[in-house]
PDB file of C-alpha atoms in Angstrom:
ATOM      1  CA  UNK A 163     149.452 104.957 -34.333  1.00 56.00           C
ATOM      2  CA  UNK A 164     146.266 104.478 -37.185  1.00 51.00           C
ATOM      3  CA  UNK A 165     148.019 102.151 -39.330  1.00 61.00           C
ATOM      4  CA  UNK A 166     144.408 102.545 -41.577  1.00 68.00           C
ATOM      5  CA  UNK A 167     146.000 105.776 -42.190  1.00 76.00           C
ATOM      6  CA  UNK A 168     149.616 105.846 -42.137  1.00 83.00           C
ATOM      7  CA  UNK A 169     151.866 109.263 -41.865  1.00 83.00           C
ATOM      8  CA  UNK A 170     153.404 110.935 -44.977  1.00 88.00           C
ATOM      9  CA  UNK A 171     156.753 112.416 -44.448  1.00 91.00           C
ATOM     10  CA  UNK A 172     156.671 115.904 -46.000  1.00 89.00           C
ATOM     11  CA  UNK A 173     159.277 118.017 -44.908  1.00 91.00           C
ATOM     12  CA  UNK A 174     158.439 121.534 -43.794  1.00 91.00           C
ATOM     13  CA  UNK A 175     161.511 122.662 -46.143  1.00 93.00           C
ATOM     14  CA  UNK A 176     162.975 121.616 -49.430  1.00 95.00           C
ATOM     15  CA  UNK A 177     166.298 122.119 -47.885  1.00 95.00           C
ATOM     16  CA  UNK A 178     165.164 118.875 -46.213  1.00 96.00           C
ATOM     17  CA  UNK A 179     164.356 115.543 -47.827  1.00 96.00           C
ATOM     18  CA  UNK A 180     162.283 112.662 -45.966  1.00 96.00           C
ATOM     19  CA  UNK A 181     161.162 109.460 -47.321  1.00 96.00           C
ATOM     20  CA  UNK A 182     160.420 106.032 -45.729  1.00 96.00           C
ATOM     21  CA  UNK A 183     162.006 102.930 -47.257  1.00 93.00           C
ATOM     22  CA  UNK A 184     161.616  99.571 -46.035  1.00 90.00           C
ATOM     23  CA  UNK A 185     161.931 100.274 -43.000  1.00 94.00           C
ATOM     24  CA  UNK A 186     163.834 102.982 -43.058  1.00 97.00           C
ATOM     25  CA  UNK A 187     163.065 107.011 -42.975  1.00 97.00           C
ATOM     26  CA  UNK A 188     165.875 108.439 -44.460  1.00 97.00           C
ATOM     27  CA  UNK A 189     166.726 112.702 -44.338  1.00 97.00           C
ATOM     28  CA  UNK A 190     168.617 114.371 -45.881  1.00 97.00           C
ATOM     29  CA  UNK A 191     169.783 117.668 -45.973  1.00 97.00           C
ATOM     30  CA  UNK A 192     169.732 119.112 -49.077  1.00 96.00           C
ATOM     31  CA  UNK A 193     171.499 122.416 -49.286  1.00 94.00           C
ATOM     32  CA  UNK A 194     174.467 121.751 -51.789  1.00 93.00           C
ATOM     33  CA  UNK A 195     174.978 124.892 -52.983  1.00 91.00           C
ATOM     34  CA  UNK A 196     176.180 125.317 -49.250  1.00 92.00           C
ATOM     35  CA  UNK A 197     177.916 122.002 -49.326  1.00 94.00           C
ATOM     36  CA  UNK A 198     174.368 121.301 -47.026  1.00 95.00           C
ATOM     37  CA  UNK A 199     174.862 124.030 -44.183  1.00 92.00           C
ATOM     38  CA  UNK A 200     172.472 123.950 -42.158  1.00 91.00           C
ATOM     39  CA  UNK A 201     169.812 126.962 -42.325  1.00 88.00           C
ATOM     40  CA  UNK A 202     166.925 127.856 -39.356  1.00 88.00           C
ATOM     41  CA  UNK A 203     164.637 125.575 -41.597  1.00 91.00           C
ATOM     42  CA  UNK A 204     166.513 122.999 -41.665  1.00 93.00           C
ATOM     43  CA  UNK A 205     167.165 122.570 -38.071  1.00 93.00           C
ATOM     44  CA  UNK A 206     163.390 123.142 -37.364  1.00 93.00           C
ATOM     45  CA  UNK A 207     162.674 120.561 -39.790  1.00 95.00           C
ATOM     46  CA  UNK A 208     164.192 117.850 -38.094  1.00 96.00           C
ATOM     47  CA  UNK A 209     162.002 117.437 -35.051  1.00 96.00           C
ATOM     48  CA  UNK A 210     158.877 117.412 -36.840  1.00 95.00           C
ATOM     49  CA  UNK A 211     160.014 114.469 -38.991  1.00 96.00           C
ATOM     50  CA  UNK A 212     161.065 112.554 -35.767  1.00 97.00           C
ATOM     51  CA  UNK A 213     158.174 112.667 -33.586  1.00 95.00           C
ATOM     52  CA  UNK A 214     156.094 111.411 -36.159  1.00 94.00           C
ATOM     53  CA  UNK A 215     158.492 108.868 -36.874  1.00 96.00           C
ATOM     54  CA  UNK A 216     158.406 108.083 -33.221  1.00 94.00           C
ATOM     55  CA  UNK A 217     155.001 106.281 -32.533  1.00 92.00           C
ATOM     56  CA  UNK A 218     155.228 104.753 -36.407  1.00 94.00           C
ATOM     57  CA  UNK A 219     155.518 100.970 -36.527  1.00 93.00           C
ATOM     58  CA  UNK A 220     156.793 100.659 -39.986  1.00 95.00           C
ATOM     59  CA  UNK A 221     159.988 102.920 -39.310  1.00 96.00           C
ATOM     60  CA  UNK A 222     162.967 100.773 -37.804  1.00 97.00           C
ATOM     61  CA  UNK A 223     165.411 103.120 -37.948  1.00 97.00           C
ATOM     62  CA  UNK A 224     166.056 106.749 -39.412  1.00 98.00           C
ATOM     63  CA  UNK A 225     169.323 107.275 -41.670  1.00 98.00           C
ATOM     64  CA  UNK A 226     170.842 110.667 -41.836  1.00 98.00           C
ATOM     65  CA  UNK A 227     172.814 112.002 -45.267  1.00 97.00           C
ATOM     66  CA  UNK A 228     173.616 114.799 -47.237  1.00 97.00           C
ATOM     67  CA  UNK A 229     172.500 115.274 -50.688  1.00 96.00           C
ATOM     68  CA  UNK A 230     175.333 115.365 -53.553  1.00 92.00           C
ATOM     69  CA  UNK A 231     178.742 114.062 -53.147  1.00 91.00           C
ATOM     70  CA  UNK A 232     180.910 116.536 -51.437  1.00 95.00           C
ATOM     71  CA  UNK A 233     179.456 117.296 -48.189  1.00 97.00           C
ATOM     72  CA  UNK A 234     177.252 115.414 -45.278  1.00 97.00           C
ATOM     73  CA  UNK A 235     177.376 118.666 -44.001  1.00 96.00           C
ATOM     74  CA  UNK A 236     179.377 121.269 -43.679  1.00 94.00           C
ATOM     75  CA  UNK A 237     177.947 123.446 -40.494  1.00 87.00           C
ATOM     76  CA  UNK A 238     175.953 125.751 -39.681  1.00 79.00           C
ATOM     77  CA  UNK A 239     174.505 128.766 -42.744  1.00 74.00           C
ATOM     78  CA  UNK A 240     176.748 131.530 -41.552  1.00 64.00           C
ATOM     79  CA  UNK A 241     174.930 133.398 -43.915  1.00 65.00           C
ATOM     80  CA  UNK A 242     172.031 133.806 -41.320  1.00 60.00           C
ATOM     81  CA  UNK A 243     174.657 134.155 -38.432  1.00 59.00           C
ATOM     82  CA  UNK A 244     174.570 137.922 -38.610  1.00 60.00           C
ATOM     83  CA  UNK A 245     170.534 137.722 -38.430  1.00 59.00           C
ATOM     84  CA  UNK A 246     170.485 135.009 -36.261  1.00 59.00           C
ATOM     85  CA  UNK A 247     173.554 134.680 -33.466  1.00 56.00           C
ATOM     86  CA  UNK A 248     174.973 138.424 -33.349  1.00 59.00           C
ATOM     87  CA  UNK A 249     172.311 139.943 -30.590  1.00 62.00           C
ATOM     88  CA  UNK A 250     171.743 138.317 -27.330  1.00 67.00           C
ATOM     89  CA  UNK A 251     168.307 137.114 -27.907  1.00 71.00           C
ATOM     90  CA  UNK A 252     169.273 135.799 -31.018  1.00 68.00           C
ATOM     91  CA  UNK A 253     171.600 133.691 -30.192  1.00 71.00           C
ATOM     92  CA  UNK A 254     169.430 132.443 -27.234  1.00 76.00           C
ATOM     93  CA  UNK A 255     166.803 131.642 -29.893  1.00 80.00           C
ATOM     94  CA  UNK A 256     169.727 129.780 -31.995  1.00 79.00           C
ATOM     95  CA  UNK A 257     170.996 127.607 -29.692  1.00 82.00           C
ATOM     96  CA  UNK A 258     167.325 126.524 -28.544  1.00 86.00           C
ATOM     97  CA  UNK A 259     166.505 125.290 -32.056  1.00 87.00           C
ATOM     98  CA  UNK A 260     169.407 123.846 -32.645  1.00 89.00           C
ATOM     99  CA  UNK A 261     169.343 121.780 -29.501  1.00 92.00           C
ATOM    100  CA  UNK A 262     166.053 120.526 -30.098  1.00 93.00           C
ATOM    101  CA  UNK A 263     166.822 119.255 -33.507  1.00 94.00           C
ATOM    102  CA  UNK A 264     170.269 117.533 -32.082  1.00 95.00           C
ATOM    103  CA  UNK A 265     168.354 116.198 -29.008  1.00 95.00           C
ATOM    104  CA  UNK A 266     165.314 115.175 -30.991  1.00 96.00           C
ATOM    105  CA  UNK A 267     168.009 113.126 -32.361  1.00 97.00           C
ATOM    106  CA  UNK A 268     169.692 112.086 -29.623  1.00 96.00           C
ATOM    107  CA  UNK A 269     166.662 110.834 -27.957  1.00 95.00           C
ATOM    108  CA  UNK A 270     164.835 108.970 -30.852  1.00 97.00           C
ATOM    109  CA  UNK A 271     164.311 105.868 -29.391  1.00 96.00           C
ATOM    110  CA  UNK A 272     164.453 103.677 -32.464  1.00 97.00           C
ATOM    111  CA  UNK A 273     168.381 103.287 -33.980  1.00 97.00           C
ATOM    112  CA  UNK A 274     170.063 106.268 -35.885  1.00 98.00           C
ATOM    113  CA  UNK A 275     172.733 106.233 -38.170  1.00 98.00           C
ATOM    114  CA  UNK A 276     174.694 108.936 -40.248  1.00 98.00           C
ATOM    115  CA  UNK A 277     175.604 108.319 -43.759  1.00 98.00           C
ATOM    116  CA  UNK A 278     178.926 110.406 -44.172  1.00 98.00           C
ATOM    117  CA  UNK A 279     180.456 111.266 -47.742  1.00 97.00           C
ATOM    118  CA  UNK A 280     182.542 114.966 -47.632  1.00 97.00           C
ATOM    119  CA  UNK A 281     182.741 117.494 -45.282  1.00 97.00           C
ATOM    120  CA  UNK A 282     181.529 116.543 -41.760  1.00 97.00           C
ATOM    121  CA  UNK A 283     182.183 120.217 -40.301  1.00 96.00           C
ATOM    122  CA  UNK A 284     180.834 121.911 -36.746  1.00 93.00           C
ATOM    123  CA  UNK A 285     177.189 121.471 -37.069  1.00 93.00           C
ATOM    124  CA  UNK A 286     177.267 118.559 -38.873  1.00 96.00           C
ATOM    125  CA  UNK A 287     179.870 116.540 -36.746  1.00 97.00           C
ATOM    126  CA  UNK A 288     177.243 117.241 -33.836  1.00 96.00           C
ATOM    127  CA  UNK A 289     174.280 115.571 -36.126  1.00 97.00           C
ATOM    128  CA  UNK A 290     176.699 112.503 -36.710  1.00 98.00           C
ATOM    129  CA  UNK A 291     177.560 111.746 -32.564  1.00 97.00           C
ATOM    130  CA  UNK A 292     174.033 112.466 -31.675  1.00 97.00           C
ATOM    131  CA  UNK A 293     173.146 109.398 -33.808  1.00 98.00           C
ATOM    132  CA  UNK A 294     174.247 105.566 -32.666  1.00 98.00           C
ATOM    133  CA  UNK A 295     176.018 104.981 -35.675  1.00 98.00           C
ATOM    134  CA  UNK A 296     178.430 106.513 -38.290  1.00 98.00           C
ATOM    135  CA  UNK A 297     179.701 105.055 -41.304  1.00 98.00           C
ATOM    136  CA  UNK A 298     181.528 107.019 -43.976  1.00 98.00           C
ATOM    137  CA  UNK A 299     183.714 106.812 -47.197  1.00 98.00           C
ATOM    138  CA  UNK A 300     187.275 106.834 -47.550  1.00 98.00           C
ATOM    139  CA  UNK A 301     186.471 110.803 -48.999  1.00 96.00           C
ATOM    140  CA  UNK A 302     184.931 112.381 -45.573  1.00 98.00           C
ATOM    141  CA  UNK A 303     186.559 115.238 -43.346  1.00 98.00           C
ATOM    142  CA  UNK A 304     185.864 116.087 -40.141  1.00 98.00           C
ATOM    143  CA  UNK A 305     186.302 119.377 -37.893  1.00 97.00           C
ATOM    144  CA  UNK A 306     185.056 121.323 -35.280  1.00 96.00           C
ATOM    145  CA  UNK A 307     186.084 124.690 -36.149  1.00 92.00           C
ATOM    146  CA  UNK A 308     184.150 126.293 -33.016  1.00 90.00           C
ATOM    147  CA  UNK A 309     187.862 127.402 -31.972  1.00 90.00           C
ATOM    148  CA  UNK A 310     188.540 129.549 -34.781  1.00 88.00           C
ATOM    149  CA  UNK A 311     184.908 131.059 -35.204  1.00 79.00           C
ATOM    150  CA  UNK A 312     184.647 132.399 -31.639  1.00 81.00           C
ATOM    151  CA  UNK A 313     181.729 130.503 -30.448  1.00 77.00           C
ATOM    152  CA  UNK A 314     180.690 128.871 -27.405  1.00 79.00           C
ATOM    153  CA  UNK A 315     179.928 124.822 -27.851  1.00 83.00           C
ATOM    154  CA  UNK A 316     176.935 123.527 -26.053  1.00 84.00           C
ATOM    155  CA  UNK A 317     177.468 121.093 -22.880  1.00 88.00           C
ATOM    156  CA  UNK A 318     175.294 118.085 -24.869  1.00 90.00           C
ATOM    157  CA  UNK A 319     177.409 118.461 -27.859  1.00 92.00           C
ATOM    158  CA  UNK A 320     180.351 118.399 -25.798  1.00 92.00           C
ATOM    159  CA  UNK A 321     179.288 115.160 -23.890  1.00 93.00           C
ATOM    160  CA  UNK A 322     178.221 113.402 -27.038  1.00 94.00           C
ATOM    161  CA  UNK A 323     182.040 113.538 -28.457  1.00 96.00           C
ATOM    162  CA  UNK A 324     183.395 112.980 -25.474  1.00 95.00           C
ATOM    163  CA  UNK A 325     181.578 110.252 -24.778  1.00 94.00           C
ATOM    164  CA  UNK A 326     181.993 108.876 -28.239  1.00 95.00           C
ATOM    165  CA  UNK A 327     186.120 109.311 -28.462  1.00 97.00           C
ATOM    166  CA  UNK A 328     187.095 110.156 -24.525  1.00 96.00           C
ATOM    167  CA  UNK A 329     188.307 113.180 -23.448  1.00 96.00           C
ATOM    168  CA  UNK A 330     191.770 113.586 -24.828  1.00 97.00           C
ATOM    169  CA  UNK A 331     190.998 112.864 -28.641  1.00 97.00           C
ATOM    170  CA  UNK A 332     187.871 115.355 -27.797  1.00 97.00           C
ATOM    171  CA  UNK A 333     190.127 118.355 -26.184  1.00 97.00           C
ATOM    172  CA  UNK A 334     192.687 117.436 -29.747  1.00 97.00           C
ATOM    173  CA  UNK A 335     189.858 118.264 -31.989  1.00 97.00           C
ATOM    174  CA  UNK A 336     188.274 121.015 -30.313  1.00 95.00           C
ATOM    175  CA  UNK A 337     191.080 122.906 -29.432  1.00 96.00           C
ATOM    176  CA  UNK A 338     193.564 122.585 -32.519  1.00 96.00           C
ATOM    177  CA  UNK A 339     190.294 122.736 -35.307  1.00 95.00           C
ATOM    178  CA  UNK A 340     191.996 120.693 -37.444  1.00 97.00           C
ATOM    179  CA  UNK A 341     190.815 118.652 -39.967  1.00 97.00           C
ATOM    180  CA  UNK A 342     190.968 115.045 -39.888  1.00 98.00           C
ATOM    181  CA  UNK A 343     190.303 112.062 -42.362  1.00 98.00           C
ATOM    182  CA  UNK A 344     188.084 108.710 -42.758  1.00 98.00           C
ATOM    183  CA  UNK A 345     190.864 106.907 -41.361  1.00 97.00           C
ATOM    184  CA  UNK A 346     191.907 108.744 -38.768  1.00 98.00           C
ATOM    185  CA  UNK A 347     187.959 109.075 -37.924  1.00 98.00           C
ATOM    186  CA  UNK A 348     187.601 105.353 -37.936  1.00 98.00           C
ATOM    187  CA  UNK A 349     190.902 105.236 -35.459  1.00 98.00           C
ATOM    188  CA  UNK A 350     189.545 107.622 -32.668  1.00 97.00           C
ATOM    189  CA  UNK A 351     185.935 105.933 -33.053  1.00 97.00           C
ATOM    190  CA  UNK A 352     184.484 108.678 -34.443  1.00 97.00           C
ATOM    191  CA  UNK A 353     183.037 106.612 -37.057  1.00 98.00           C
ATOM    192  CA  UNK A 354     182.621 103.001 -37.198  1.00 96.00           C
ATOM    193  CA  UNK A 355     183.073 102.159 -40.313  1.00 98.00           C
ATOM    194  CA  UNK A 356     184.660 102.939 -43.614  1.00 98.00           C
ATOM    195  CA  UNK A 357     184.504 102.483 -47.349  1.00 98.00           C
ATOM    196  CA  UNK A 358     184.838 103.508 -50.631  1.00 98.00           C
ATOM    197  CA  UNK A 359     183.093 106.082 -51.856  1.00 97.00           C
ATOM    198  CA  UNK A 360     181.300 103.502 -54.580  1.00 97.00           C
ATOM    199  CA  UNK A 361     180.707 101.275 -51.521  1.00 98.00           C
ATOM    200  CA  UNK A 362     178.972 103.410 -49.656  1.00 97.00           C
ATOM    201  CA  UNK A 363     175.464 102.700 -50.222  1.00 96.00           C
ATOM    202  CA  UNK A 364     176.109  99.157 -50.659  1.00 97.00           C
ATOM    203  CA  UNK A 365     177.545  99.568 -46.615  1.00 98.00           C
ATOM    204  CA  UNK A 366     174.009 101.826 -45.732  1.00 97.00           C
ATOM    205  CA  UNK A 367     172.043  98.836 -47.145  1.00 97.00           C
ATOM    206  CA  UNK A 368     173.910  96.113 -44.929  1.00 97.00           C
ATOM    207  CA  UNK A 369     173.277  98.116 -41.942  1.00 97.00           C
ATOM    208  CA  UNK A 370     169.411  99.223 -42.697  1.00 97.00           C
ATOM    209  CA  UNK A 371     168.685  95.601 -44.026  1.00 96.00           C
ATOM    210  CA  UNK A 372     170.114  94.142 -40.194  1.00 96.00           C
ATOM    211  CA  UNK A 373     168.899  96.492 -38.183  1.00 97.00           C
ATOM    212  CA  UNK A 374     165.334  96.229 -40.066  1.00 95.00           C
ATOM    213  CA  UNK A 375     165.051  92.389 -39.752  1.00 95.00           C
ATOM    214  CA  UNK A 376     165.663  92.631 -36.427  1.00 95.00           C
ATOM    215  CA  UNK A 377     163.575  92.599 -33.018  1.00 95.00           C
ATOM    216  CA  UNK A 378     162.657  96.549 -32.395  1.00 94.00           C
ATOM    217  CA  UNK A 379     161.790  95.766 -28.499  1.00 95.00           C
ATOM    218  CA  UNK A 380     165.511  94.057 -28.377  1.00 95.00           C
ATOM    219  CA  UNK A 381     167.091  97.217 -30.010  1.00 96.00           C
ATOM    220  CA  UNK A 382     164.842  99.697 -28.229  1.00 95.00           C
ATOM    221  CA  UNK A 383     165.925  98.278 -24.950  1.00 95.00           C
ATOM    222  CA  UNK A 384     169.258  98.039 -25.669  1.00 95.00           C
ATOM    223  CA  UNK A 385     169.700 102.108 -27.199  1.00 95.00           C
ATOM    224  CA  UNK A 386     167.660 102.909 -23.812  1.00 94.00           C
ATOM    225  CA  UNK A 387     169.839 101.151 -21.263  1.00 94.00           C
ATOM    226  CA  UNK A 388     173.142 101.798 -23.051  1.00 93.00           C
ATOM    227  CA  UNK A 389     171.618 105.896 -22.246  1.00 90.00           C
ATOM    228  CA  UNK A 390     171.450 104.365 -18.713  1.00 91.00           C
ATOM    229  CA  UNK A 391     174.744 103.613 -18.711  1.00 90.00           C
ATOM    230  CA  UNK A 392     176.108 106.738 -19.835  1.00 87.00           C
ATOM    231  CA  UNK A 393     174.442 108.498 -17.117  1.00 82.00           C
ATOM    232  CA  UNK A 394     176.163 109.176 -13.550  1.00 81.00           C
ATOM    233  CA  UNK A 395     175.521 106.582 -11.062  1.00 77.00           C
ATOM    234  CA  UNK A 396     172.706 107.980  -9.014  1.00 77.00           C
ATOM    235  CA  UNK A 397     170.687 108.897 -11.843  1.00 79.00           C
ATOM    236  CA  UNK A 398     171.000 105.367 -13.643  1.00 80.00           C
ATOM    237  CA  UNK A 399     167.220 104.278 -13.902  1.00 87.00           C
ATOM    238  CA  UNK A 400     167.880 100.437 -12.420  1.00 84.00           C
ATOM    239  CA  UNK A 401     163.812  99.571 -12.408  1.00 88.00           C
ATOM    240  CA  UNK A 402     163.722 101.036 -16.110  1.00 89.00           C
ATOM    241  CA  UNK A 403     166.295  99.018 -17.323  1.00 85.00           C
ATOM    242  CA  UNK A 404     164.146  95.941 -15.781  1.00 86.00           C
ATOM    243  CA  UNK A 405     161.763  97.081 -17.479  1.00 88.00           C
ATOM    244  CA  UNK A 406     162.818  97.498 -20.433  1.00 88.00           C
ATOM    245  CA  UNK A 407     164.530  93.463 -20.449  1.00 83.00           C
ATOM    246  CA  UNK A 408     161.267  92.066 -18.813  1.00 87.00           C
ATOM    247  CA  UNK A 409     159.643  93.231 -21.822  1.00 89.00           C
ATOM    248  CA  UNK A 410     161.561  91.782 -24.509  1.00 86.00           C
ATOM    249  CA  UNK A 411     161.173  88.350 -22.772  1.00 83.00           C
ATOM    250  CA  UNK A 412     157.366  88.329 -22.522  1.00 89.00           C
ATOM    251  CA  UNK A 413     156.631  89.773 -26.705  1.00 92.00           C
ATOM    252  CA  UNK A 414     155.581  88.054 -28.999  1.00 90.00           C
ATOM    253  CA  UNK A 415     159.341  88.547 -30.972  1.00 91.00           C
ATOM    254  CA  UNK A 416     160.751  86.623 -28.134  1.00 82.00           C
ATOM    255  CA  UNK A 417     158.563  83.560 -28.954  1.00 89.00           C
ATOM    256  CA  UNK A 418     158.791  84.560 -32.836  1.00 89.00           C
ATOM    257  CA  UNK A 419     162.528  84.510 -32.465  1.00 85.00           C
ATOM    258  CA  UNK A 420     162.713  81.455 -30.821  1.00 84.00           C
ATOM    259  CA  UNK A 421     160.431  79.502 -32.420  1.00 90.00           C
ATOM    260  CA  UNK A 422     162.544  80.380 -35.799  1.00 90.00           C
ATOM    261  CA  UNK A 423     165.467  79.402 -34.123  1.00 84.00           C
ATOM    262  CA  UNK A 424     164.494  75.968 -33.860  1.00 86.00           C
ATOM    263  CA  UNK A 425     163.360  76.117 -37.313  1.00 92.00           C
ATOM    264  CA  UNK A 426     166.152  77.077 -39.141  1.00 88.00           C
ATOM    265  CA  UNK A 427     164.482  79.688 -40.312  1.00 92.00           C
ATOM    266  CA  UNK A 428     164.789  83.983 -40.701  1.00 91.00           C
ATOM    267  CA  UNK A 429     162.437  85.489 -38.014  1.00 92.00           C
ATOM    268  CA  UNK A 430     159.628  87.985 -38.850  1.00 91.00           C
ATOM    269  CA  UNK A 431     159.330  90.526 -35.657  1.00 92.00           C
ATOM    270  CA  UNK A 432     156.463  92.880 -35.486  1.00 91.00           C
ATOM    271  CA  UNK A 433     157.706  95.019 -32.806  1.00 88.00           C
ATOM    272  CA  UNK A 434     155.528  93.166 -29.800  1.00 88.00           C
TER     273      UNK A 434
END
């Protein structure tokens, strides 16, 4: 990408906030008056913000939140569900959009990471395990209420919690609907980590400062064979994985990082 002439990150929507800071492009949804449900425009916002983030050198990773202080977020606008999900087509059209915003997610090869404070309900428990990493405060609350609303869950939404907390914790959520705490969160691995609600931020900065500072080809590599991983044998990409290592030992971070070993010093990695 131009660096001469860097992208802006205007969000399509108001219900959607974007800046880059340091590093970091942080969105946020910003629907409180819906404890941040997520409307049509704010699912189709999501995408757009990523891609451009994608090919961007100065964005290290992209932090997730909800505006205000009582919800990350709190599902899906069932407002728009009678518009949007009651006919056939319309659900088709739904579930399309709403996939690409989770899987734009998903598959953003630079980290993610979900900054939970209130509700964490449906919808927005499927933003939070399609990033790499969730932190919360002590006040969140987490549910998957797909049980009680009738609704058919989506097989990559599925995968990402069961991947995330194994099977059994996954099947307790999802078929019960209950609601669940920070704590217990934090105990099924759900989230990470957990703090006070007046911590919070100070937590967000620890993690964007780290994960900043360091070497982007290291982390890339690392989010992309970790996806590897995940996969079923016979699709597992071996050669990319290669790849992807081989790389990181012939950038210029790798002799950067070195070099400041020996030197006692902090490194300063570019990214090649």
């Amino acid at each position: 990408m131009n660096m001469a002439n860097p992208p802006t990150y205007e969000s399509s929507t108001e219900r959607v906030q974007a800046w880059l800071d340091a590093g970091t492009l942080h969105i946020r949804f910003n629907n409180p008056a819906r404890h941040n449900a997520l409307s049509v425009d704010m699912w189709e916002a999501v995408p757009r913000l990523l891609r451009t983030a994608q090919d961007d050198d100065r964005v290290r990773l992209a932090v997730f939140s909800g505006a205000g202080e009582k919800a990350f977020v709190s599902g899906a606008d069932i407002s728009q569900f009678e518009d949007m999900r009651a006919a056939r087509e319309a659900v088709a059209r739904y579930e399309a959009m709403a996939e690409d915003a989770l899987m734009s997610i998903h598959d953003f090869p630079k980290p993610t990471l979900a900054c939970i404070r209130g509700y964490c309900i449906g919808g927005g428990v499927n933003v939070a395990i399609s990033c790499d990493i969730r932190i919360a405060a002590e006040d969140a609350v987490f549910s998957i209420p797909a049980a009680r609303l009738g609704l058919g869950y989506r097989y990559s939404a599925m995968k990402n919690l069961v991947d995330l907390i194994g099977p059994g914790a996954a099947k307790d959520l999802f078929f019960t609907a209950r609601r669940i705490d920070a704590a217990e969160a934090k105990a099924l691995g759900l989230v990470t980590r957990v703090s006070a609600p007046a911590a919070l931020e100070q937590l967000l900065a620890e993690y964007t400062g780290a994960i900043a500072d360091n070497a982007p080809l290291t982390i890339a590599a690392g989010k992309a064979i970790t996806r590897e991983i995940l996969k079923p044998s016979p699709e597992l990409d071996q050669a990319l994985c290669a790849s992807l290592i081989r790389g990181c030992f012939e950038s210029a971070d790798y002799t950067e990082g070195r070099t400041a070993f020996m030197q006692k010093r902090k490194p300063v990695f570019t990214g090649r």
